[in-house]
PDB file of C-alpha atoms in Angstrom:
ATOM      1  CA  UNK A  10     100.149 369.043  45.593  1.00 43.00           C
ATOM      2  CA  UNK A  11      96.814 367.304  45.416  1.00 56.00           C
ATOM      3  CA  UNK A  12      98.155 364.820  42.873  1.00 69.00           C
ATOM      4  CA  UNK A  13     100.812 362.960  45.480  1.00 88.00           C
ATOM      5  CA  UNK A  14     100.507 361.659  48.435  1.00 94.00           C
ATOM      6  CA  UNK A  15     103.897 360.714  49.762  1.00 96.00           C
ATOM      7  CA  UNK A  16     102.160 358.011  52.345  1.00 96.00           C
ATOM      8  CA  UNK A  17     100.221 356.624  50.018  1.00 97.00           C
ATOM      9  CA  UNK A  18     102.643 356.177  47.381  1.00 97.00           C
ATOM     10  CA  UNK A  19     105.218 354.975  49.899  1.00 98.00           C
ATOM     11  CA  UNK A  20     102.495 351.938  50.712  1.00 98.00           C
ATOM     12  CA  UNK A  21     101.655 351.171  46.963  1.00 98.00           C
ATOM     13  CA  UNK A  22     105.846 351.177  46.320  1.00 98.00           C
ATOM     14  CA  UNK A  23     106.483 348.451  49.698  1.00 98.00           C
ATOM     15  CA  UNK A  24     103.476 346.661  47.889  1.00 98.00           C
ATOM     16  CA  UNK A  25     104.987 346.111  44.576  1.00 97.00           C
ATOM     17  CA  UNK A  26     108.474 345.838  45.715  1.00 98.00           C
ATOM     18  CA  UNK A  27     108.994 341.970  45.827  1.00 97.00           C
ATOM     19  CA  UNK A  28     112.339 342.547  47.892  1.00 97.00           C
ATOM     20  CA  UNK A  29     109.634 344.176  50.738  1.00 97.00           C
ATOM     21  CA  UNK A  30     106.290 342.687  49.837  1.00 96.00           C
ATOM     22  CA  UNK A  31     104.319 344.631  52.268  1.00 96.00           C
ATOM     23  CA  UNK A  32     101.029 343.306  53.518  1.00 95.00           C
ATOM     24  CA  UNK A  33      98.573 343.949  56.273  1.00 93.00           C
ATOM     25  CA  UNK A  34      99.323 340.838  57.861  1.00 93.00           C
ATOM     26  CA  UNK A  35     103.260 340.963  57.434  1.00 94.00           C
ATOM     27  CA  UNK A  36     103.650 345.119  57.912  1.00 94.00           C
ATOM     28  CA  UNK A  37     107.141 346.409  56.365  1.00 96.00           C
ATOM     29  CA  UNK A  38     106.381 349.336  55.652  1.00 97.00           C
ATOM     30  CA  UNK A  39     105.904 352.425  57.824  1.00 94.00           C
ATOM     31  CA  UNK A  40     106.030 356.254  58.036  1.00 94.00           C
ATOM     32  CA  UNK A  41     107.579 359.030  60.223  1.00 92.00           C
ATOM     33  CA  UNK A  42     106.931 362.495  59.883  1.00 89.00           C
ATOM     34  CA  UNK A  43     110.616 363.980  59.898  1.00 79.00           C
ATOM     35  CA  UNK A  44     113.841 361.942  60.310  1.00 73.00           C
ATOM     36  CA  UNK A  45     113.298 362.825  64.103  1.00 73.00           C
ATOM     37  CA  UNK A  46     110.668 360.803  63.865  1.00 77.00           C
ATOM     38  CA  UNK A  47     112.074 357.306  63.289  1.00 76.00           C
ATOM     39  CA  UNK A  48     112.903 357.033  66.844  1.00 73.00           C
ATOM     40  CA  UNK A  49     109.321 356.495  67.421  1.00 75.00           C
ATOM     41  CA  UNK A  50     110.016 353.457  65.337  1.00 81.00           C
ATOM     42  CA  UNK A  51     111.240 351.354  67.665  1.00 78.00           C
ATOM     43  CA  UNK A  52     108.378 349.545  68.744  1.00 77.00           C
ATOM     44  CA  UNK A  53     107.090 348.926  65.387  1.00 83.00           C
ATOM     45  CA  UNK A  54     110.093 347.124  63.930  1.00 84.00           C
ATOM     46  CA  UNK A  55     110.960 345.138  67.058  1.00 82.00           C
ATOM     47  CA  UNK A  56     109.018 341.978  65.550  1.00 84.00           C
ATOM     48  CA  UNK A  57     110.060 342.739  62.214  1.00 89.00           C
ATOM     49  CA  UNK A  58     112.545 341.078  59.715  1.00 89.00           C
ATOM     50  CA  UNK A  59     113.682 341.811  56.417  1.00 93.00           C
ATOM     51  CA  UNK A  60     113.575 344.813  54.142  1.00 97.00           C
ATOM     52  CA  UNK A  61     111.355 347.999  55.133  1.00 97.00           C
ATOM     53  CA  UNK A  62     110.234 351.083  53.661  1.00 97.00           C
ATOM     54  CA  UNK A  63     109.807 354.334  55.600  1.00 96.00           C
ATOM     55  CA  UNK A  64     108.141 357.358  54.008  1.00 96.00           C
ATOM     56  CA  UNK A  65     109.504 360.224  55.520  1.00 95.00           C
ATOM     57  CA  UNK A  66     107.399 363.434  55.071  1.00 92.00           C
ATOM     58  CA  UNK A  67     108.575 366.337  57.201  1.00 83.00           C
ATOM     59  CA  UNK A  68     106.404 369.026  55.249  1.00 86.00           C
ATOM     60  CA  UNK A  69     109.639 370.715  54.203  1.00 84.00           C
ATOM     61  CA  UNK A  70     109.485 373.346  51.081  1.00 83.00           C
ATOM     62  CA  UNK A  71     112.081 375.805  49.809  1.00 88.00           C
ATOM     63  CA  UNK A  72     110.004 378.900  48.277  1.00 87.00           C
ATOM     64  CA  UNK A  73     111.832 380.820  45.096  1.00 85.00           C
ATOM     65  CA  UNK A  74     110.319 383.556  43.484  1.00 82.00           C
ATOM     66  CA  UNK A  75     109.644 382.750  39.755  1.00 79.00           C
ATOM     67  CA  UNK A  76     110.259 385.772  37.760  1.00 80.00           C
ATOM     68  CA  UNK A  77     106.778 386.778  36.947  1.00 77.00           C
ATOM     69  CA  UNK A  78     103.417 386.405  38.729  1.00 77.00           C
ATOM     70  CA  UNK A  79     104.109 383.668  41.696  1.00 79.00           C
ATOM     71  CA  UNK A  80     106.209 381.404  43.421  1.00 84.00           C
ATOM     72  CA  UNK A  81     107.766 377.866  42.647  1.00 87.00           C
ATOM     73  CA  UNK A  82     107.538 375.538  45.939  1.00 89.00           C
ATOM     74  CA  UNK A  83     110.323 372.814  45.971  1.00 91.00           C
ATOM     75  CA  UNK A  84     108.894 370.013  48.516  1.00 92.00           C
ATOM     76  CA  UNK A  85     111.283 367.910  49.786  1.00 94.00           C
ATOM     77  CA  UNK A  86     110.494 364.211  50.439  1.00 96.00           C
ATOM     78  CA  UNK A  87     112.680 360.606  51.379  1.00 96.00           C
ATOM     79  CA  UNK A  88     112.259 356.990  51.283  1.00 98.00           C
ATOM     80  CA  UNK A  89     114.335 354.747  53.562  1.00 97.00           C
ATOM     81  CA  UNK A  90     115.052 350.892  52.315  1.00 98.00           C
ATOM     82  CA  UNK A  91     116.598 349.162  55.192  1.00 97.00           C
ATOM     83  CA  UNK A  92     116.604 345.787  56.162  1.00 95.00           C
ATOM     84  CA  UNK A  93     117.845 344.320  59.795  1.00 93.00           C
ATOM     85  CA  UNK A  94     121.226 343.634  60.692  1.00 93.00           C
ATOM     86  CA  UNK A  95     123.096 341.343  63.460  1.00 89.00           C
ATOM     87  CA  UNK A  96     124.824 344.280  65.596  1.00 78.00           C
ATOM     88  CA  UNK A  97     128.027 342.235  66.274  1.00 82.00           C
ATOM     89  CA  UNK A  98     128.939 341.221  62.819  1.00 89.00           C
ATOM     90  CA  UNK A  99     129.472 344.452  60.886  1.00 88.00           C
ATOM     91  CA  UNK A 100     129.653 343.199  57.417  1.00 93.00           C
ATOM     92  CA  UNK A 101     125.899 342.698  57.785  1.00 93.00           C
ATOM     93  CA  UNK A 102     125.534 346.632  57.621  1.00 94.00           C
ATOM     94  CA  UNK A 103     127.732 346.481  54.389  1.00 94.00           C
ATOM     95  CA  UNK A 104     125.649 344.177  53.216  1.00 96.00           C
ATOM     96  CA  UNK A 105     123.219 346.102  53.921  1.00 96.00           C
ATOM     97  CA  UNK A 106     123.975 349.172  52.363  1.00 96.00           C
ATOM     98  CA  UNK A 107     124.648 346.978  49.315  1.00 97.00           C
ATOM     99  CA  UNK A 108     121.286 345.317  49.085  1.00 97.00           C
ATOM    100  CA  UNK A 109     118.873 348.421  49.496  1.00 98.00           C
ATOM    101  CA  UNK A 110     120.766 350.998  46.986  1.00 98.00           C
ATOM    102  CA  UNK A 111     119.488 349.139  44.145  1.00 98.00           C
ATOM    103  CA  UNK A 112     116.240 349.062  45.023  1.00 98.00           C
ATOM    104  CA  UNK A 113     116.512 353.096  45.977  1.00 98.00           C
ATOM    105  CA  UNK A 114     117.632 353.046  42.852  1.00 98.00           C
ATOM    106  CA  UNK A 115     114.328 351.675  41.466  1.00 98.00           C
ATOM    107  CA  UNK A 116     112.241 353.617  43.523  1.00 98.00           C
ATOM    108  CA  UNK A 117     114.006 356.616  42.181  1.00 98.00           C
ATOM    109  CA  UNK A 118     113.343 355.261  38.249  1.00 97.00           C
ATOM    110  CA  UNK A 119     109.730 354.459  39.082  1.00 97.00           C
ATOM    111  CA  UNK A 120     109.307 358.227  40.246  1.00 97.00           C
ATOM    112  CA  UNK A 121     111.132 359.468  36.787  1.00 97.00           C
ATOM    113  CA  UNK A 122     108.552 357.129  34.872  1.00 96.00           C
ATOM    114  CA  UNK A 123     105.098 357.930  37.107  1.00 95.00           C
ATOM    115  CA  UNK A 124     103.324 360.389  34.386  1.00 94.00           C
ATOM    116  CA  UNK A 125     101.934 362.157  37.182  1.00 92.00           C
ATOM    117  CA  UNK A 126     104.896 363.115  38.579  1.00 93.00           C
ATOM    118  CA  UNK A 127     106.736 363.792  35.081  1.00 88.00           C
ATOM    119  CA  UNK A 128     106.306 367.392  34.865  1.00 89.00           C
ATOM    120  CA  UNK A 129     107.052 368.009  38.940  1.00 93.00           C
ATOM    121  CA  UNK A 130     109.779 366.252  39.753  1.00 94.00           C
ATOM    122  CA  UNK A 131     113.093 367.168  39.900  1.00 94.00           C
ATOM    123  CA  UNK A 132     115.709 365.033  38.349  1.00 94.00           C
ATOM    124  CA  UNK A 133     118.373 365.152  40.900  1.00 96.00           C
ATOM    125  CA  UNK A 134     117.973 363.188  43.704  1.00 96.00           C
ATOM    126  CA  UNK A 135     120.604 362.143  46.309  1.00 97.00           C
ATOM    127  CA  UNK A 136     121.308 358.439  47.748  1.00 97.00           C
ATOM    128  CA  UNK A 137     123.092 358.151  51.373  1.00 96.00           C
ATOM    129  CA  UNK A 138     123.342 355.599  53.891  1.00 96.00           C
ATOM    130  CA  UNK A 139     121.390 355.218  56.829  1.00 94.00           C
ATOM    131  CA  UNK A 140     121.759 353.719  60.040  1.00 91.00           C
ATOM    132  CA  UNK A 141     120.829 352.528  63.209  1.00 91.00           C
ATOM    133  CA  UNK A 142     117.090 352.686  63.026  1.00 91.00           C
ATOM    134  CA  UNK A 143     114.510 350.522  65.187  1.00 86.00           C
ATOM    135  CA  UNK A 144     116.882 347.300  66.614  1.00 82.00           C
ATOM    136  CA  UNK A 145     119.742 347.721  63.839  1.00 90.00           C
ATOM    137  CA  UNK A 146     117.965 348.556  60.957  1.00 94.00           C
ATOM    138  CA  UNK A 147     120.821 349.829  57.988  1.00 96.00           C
ATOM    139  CA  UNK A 148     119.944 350.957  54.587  1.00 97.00           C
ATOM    140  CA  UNK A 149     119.602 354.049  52.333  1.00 97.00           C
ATOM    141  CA  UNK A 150     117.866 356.901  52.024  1.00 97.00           C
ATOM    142  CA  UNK A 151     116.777 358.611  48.704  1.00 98.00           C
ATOM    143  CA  UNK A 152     115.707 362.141  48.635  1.00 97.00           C
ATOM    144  CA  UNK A 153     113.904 364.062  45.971  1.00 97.00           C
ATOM    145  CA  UNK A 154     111.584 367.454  45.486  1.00 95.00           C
ATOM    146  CA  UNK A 155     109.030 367.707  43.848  1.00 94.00           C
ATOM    147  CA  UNK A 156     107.892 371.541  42.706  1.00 91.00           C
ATOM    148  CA  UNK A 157     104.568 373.233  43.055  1.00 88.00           C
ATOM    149  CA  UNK A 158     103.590 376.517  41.321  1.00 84.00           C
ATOM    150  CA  UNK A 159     102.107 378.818  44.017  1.00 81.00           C
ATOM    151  CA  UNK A 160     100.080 382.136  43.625  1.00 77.00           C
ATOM    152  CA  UNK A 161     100.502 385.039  45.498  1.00 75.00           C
ATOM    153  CA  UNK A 162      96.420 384.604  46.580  1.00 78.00           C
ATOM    154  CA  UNK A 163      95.375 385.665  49.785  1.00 85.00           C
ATOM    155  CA  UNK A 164      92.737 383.792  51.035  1.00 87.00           C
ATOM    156  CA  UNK A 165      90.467 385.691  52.587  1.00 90.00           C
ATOM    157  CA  UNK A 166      88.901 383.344  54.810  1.00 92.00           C
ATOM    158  CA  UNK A 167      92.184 383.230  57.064  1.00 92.00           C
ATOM    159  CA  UNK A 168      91.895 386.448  58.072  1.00 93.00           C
ATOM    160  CA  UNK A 169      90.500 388.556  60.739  1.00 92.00           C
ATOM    161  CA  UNK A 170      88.421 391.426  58.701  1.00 77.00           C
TER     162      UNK A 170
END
């Protein structure tokens, strides 16, 4: 979909978000490609406190046929709000949990309400906890597709004559 950019709107979202407040010089938020990805996040959110946001984009679609002359791509895409916790008091991980659902929460409203996203976006989305990420990073995760009408084109230009 040329009209979203899940990176981009991930920044624009840790931007806004006064409980993250992202900035070049204070960095909180960050991407992975696939939850196998955040892993690799290790180094990045050693120095880092507070809340986060991860855009996780792991090029995932679900193809259905739609009855007539094409296709209707579901993509699937996540956000991760997490914030650090001290690994040997576990109500901090409760705590957690109970600090970043709201703001998934938000994130999920702010999606609904985006008029470029209005006619794509599915309206069920699904909220789960997350945890350990980086040094004891907790939070949620929210989840959502957005669908694509594709043509049965053949392009051509991909092919060997």
């Amino acid at each position: 979909m040329d009209i979203y950019n899940h990176f981009s709107y991930g920044e624009q979202l840790a931007i806004r978000l006064k409980s993250i407040s992202h900035t070049p010089e204070k960095p909180r938020f960050f991407e992975a490609f696939g939850l196998e990805d955040l892993y690799n996040l290790d180094d990045k959110l050693s120095s880092v406190t507070g809340m986060i946001l991860i855009a996780v984009n792991g090029y995932e679609s679900d193809s259905r046929d739609n009855g007539g002359d094409g296709l209707n791509d579901a993509l699937q895409y996540s956000f991760i709000v997490a914030r650090n916790t001290i690994s040997d008091r576990p109500q901090t991980i409760t705590s957690a949990f109970e600090e970043c659902r709201p703001v998934c929460k938000q994130i999920r409203n702010v999606l609904f309400q985006d008029p470029q996203l209005s006619y794509a976006i599915d309206r069920n989305t699904q909220i789960n906890g997350i945890g350990p990420i980086g040094d004891n990073f907790y939070g949620c995760m929210i989840t959502f597709t957005i669908h694509e009408a594709e043509d049965f084109f053949i392009d051509a230009t991909i092919w060997n004559a």
